[in-house]
CSV table of C-alpha atoms and ligand atoms in Angstrom, one decimal:
chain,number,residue,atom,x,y,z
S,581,UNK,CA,12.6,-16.5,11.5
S,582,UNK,CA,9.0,-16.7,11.1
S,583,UNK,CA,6.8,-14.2,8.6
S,584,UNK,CA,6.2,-12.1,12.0
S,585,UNK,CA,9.6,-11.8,12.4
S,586,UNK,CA,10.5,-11.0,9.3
S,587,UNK,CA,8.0,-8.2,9.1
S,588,UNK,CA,8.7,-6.8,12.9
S,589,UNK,CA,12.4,-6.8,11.5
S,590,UNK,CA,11.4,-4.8,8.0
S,591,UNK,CA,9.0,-2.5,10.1
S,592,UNK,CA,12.9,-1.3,12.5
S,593,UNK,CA,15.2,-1.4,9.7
S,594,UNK,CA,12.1,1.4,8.2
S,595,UNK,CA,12.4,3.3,11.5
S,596,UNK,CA,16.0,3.2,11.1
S,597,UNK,CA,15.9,4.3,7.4
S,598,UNK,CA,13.4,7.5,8.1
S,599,UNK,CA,14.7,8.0,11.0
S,600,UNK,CA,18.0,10.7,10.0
S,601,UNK,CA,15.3,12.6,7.9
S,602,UNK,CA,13.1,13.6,10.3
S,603,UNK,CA,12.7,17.2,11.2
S,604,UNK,CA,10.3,18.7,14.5
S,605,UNK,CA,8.1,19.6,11.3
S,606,UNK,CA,8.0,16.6,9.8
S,607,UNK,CA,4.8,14.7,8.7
S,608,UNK,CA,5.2,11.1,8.0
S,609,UNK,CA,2.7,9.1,5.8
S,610,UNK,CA,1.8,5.4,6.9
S,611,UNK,CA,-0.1,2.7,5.3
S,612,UNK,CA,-2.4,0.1,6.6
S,613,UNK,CA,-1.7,-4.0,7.3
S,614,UNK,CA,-0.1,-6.2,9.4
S,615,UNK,CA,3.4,-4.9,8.2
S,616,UNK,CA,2.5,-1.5,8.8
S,617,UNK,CA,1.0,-2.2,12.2
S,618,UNK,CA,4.6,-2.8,13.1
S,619,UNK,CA,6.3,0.0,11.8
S,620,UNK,CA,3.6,2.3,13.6
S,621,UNK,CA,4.6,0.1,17.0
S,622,UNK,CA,7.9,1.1,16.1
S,623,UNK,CA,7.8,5.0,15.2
S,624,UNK,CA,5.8,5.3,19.0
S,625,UNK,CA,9.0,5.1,20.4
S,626,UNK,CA,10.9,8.5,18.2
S,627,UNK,CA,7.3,10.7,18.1
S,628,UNK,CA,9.5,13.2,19.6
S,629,UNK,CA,11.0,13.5,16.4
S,630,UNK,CA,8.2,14.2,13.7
S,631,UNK,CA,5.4,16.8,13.9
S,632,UNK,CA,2.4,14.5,12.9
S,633,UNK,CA,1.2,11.4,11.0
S,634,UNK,CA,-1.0,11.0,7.6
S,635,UNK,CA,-2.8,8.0,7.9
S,636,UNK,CA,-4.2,5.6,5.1
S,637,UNK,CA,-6.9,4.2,6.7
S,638,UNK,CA,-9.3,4.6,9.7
S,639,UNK,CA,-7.6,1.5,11.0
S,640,UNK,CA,-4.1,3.0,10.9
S,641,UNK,CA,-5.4,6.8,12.1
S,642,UNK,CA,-7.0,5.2,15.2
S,643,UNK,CA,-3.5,2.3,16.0
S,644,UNK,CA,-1.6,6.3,15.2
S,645,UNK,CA,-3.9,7.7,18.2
S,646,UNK,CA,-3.7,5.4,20.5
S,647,UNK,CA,0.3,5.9,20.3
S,648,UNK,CA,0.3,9.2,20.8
S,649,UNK,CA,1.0,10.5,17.3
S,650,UNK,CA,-1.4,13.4,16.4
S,651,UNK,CA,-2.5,12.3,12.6
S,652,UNK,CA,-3.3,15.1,10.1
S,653,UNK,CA,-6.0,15.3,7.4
S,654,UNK,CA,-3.9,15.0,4.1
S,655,UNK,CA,-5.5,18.6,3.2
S,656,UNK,CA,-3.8,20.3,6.4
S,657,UNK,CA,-0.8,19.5,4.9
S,658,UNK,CA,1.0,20.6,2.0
S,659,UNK,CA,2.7,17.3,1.3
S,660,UNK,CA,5.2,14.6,2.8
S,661,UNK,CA,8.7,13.6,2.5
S,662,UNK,CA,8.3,9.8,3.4
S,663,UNK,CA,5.4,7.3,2.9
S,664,UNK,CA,5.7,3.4,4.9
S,665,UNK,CA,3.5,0.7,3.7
S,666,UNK,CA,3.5,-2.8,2.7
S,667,UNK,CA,2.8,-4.4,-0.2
S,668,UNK,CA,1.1,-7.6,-1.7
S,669,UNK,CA,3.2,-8.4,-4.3
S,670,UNK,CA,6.4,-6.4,-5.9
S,671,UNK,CA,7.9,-7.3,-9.0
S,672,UNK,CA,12.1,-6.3,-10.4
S,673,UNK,CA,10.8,-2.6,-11.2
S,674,UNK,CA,9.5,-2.5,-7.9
S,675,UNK,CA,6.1,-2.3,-9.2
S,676,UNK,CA,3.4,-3.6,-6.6
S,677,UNK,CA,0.3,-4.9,-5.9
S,678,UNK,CA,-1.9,-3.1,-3.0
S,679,UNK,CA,-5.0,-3.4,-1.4
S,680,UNK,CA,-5.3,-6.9,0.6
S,681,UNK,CA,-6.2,-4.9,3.2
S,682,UNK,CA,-9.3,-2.7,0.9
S,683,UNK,CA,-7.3,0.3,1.9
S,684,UNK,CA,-5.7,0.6,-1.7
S,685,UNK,CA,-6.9,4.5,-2.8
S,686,UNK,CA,-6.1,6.3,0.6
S,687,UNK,CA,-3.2,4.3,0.4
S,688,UNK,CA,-2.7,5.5,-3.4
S,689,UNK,CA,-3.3,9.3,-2.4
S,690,UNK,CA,-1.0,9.2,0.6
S,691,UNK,CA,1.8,7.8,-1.9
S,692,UNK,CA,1.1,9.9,-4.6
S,693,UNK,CA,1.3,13.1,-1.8
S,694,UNK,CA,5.2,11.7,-0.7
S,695,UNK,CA,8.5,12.6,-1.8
S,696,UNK,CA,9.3,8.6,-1.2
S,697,UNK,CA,8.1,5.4,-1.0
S,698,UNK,CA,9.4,2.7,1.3
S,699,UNK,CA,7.8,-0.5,0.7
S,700,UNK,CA,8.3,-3.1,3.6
S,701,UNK,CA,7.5,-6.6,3.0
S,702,UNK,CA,8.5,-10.2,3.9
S,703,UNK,CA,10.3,-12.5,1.4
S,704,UNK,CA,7.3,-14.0,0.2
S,705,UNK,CA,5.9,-10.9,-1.6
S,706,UNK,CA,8.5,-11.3,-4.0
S,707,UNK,CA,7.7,-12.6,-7.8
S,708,UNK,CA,8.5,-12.3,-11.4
S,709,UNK,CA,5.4,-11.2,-12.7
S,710,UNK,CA,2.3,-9.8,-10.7
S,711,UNK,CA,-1.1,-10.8,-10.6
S,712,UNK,CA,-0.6,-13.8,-8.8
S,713,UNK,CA,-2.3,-12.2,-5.9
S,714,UNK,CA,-6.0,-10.8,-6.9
S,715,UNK,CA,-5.7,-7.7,-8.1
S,716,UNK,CA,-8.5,-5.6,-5.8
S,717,UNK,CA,-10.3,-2.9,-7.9
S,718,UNK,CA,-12.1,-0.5,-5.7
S,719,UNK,CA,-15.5,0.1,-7.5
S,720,UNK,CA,-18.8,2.5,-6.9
S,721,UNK,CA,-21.3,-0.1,-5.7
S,722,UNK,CA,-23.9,0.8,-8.9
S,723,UNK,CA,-21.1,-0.1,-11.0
S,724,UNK,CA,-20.0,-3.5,-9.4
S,725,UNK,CA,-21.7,-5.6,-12.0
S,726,UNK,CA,-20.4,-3.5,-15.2
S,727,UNK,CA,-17.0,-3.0,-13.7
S,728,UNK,CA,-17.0,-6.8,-13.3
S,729,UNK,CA,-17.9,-7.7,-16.8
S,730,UNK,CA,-15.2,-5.6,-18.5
S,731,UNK,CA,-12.8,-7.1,-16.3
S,732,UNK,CA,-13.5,-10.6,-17.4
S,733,UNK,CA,-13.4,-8.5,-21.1
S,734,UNK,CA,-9.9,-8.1,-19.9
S,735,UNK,CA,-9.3,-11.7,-18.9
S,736,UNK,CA,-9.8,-11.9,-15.3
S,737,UNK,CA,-12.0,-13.2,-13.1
S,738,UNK,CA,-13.5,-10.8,-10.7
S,739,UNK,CA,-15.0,-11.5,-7.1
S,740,UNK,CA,-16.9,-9.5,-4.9
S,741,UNK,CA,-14.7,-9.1,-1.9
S,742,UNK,CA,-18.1,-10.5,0.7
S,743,UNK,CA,-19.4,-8.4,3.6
S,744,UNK,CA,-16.7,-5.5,2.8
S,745,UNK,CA,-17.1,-1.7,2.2
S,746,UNK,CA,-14.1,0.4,1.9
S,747,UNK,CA,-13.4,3.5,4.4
S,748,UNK,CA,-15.0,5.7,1.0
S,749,UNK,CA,-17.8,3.5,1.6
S,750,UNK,CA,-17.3,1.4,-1.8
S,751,UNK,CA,-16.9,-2.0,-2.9
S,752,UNK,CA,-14.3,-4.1,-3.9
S,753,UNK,CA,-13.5,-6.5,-6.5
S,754,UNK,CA,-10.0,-8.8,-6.4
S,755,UNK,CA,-9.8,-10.3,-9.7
S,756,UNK,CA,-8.0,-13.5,-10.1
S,757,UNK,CA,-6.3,-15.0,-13.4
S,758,UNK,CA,-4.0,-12.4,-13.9
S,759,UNK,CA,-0.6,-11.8,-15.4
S,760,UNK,CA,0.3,-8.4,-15.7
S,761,UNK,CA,3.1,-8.3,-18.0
S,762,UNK,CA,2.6,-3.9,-18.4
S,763,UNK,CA,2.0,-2.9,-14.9
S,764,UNK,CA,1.9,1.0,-16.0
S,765,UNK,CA,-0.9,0.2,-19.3
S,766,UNK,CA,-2.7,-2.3,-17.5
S,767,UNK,CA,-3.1,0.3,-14.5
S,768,UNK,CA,-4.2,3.2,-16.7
S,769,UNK,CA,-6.3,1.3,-18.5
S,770,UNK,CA,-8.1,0.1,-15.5
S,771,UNK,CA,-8.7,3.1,-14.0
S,772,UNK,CA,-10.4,4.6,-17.5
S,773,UNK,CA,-13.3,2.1,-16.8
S,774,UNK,CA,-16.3,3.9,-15.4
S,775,UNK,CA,-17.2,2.8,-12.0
S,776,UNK,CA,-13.8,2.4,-11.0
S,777,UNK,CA,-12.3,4.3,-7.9
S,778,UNK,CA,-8.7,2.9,-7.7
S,779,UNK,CA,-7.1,-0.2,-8.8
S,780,UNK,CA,-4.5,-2.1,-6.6
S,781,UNK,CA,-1.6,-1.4,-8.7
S,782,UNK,CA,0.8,0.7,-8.1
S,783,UNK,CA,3.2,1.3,-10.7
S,784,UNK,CA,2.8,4.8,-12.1
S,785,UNK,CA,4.2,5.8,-8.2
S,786,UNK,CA,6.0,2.6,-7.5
S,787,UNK,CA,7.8,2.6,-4.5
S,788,UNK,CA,11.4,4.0,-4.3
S,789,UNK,CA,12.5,1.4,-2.0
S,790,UNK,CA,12.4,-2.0,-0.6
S,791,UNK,CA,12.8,-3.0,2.6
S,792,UNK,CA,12.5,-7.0,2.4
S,793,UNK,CA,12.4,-9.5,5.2
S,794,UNK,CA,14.2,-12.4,4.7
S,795,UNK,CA,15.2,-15.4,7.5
S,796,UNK,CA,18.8,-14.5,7.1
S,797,UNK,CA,18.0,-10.3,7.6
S,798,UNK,CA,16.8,-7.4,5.7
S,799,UNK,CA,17.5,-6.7,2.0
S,800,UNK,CA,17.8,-3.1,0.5
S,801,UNK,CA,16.1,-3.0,-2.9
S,802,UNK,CA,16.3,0.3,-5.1
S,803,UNK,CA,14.4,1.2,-8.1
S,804,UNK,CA,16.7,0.1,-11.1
V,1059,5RP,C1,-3.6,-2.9,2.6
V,1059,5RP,C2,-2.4,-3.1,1.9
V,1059,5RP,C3,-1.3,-3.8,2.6
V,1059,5RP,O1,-0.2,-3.0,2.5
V,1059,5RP,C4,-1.0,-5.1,2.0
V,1059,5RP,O2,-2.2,-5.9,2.0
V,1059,5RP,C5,0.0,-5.9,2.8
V,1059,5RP,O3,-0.5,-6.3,4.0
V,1059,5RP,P1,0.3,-7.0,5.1
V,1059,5RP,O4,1.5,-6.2,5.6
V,1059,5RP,O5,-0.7,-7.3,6.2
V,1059,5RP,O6,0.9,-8.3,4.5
V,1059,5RP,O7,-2.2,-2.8,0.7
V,1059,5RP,O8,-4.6,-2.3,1.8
């Protein structure tokens, strides 16, 4: 099976997991990535089911439209029983790292609006500790250079994500070097440093669920 597979596989066996929940009223959140793109492909086909769509970025609002799905501004709505998104990384805890795609703090509100959490990934998002992938850090652009001097304060080594402004029209920062050994602390703490928007990490609302791809099928993984 190749990563594409794995992830058009992850993005059914969502469908198939939201799917008995769904109510004409419901509003369903969905993330942004290549993962994602999938599962939206895939929830075209029930629209009939659910209401409306929240959408995490302007990338995933506009793939939403052009399915058919009307997508709601998260204020319209007074909150949502399911989020779908991928991940970067995903520890045991089911802890993760976000933001690959620079679309970590809609993603982060959209999560933090839903009832649950489905995480979809391939096998290879899978580790023991995170911070292998660069943590992105979602800054105001007068704070870039301050915001990247604590970070190396804090052991990392920051880099200015070239030529990219986030849908808020800020900057981003994926810092390298890390191990993150207290994904809740080392979140908090990065989001007390003026400057910052949103980090990638995703731990005080980690996902509920896993949905992982894997060349023999898909793996359920709850929160312990
Ligand atoms: C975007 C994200 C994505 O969920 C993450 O980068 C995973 O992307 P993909 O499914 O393409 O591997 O956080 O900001």
């Amino acid at each position: 099976m190749t990563q594409d597979e794995m992830k058009q596989a992850v993005a059914r066996a969502a469908l198939d997991y939201i799917k008995g929940g769904l109510k004409p009223e419901s509003i369903v959140g969905v993330g942004t990535g290549s993962t994602a793109n999938f599962f939206i492909d895939e929830l075209a086909g029930i629209k009939h089911l659910f209401e409306a769509a929240v959408a995490s970025s302007e990338a995933t609002a506009e793939r939403l439209r052009g399915h058919g799905i009307p997508v709601y501004d998260l204020n319209a709505v007074t909150g949502l029983d399911t989020y779908v998104d991928g991940a970067d990384e995903f520890d045991a805890e089911l802890n993760l790292i976000k933001g690959g795609g620079g679309a970590l703090t809609r993603e982060k509100i959209v999560a933090a609006a839903a009832k649950e959490f489905v995480c979809i990934v391939d096998a290879s998002k899978q580790v023991s500790c995170l911070g292998a992938f660069p943590l992105p850090v979602e800054v105001i652009p007068m704070a870039r250079s301050l915001v990247a001097r604590e970070l190396v304060r804090m052991g990392g080594q920051p880099e200015l994500r070239e030529g990219f402004v986030t849908d808020n029209g800020n900057l981003i920062l994926d810092v390298y070097n890390l191990k993150i050994r207290d994904p809740k602390a080392f979140e908090t703490e990065l989001n007390n440093l003026v400057g910052v928007v949103t980090n990638g990490l995703f731990a005080r609302r980690a996902a509920n669920v896993v949905l992982m791809g894997t060349t023999t099928g898909v793996e359920t993984i709850k929160a312990p």
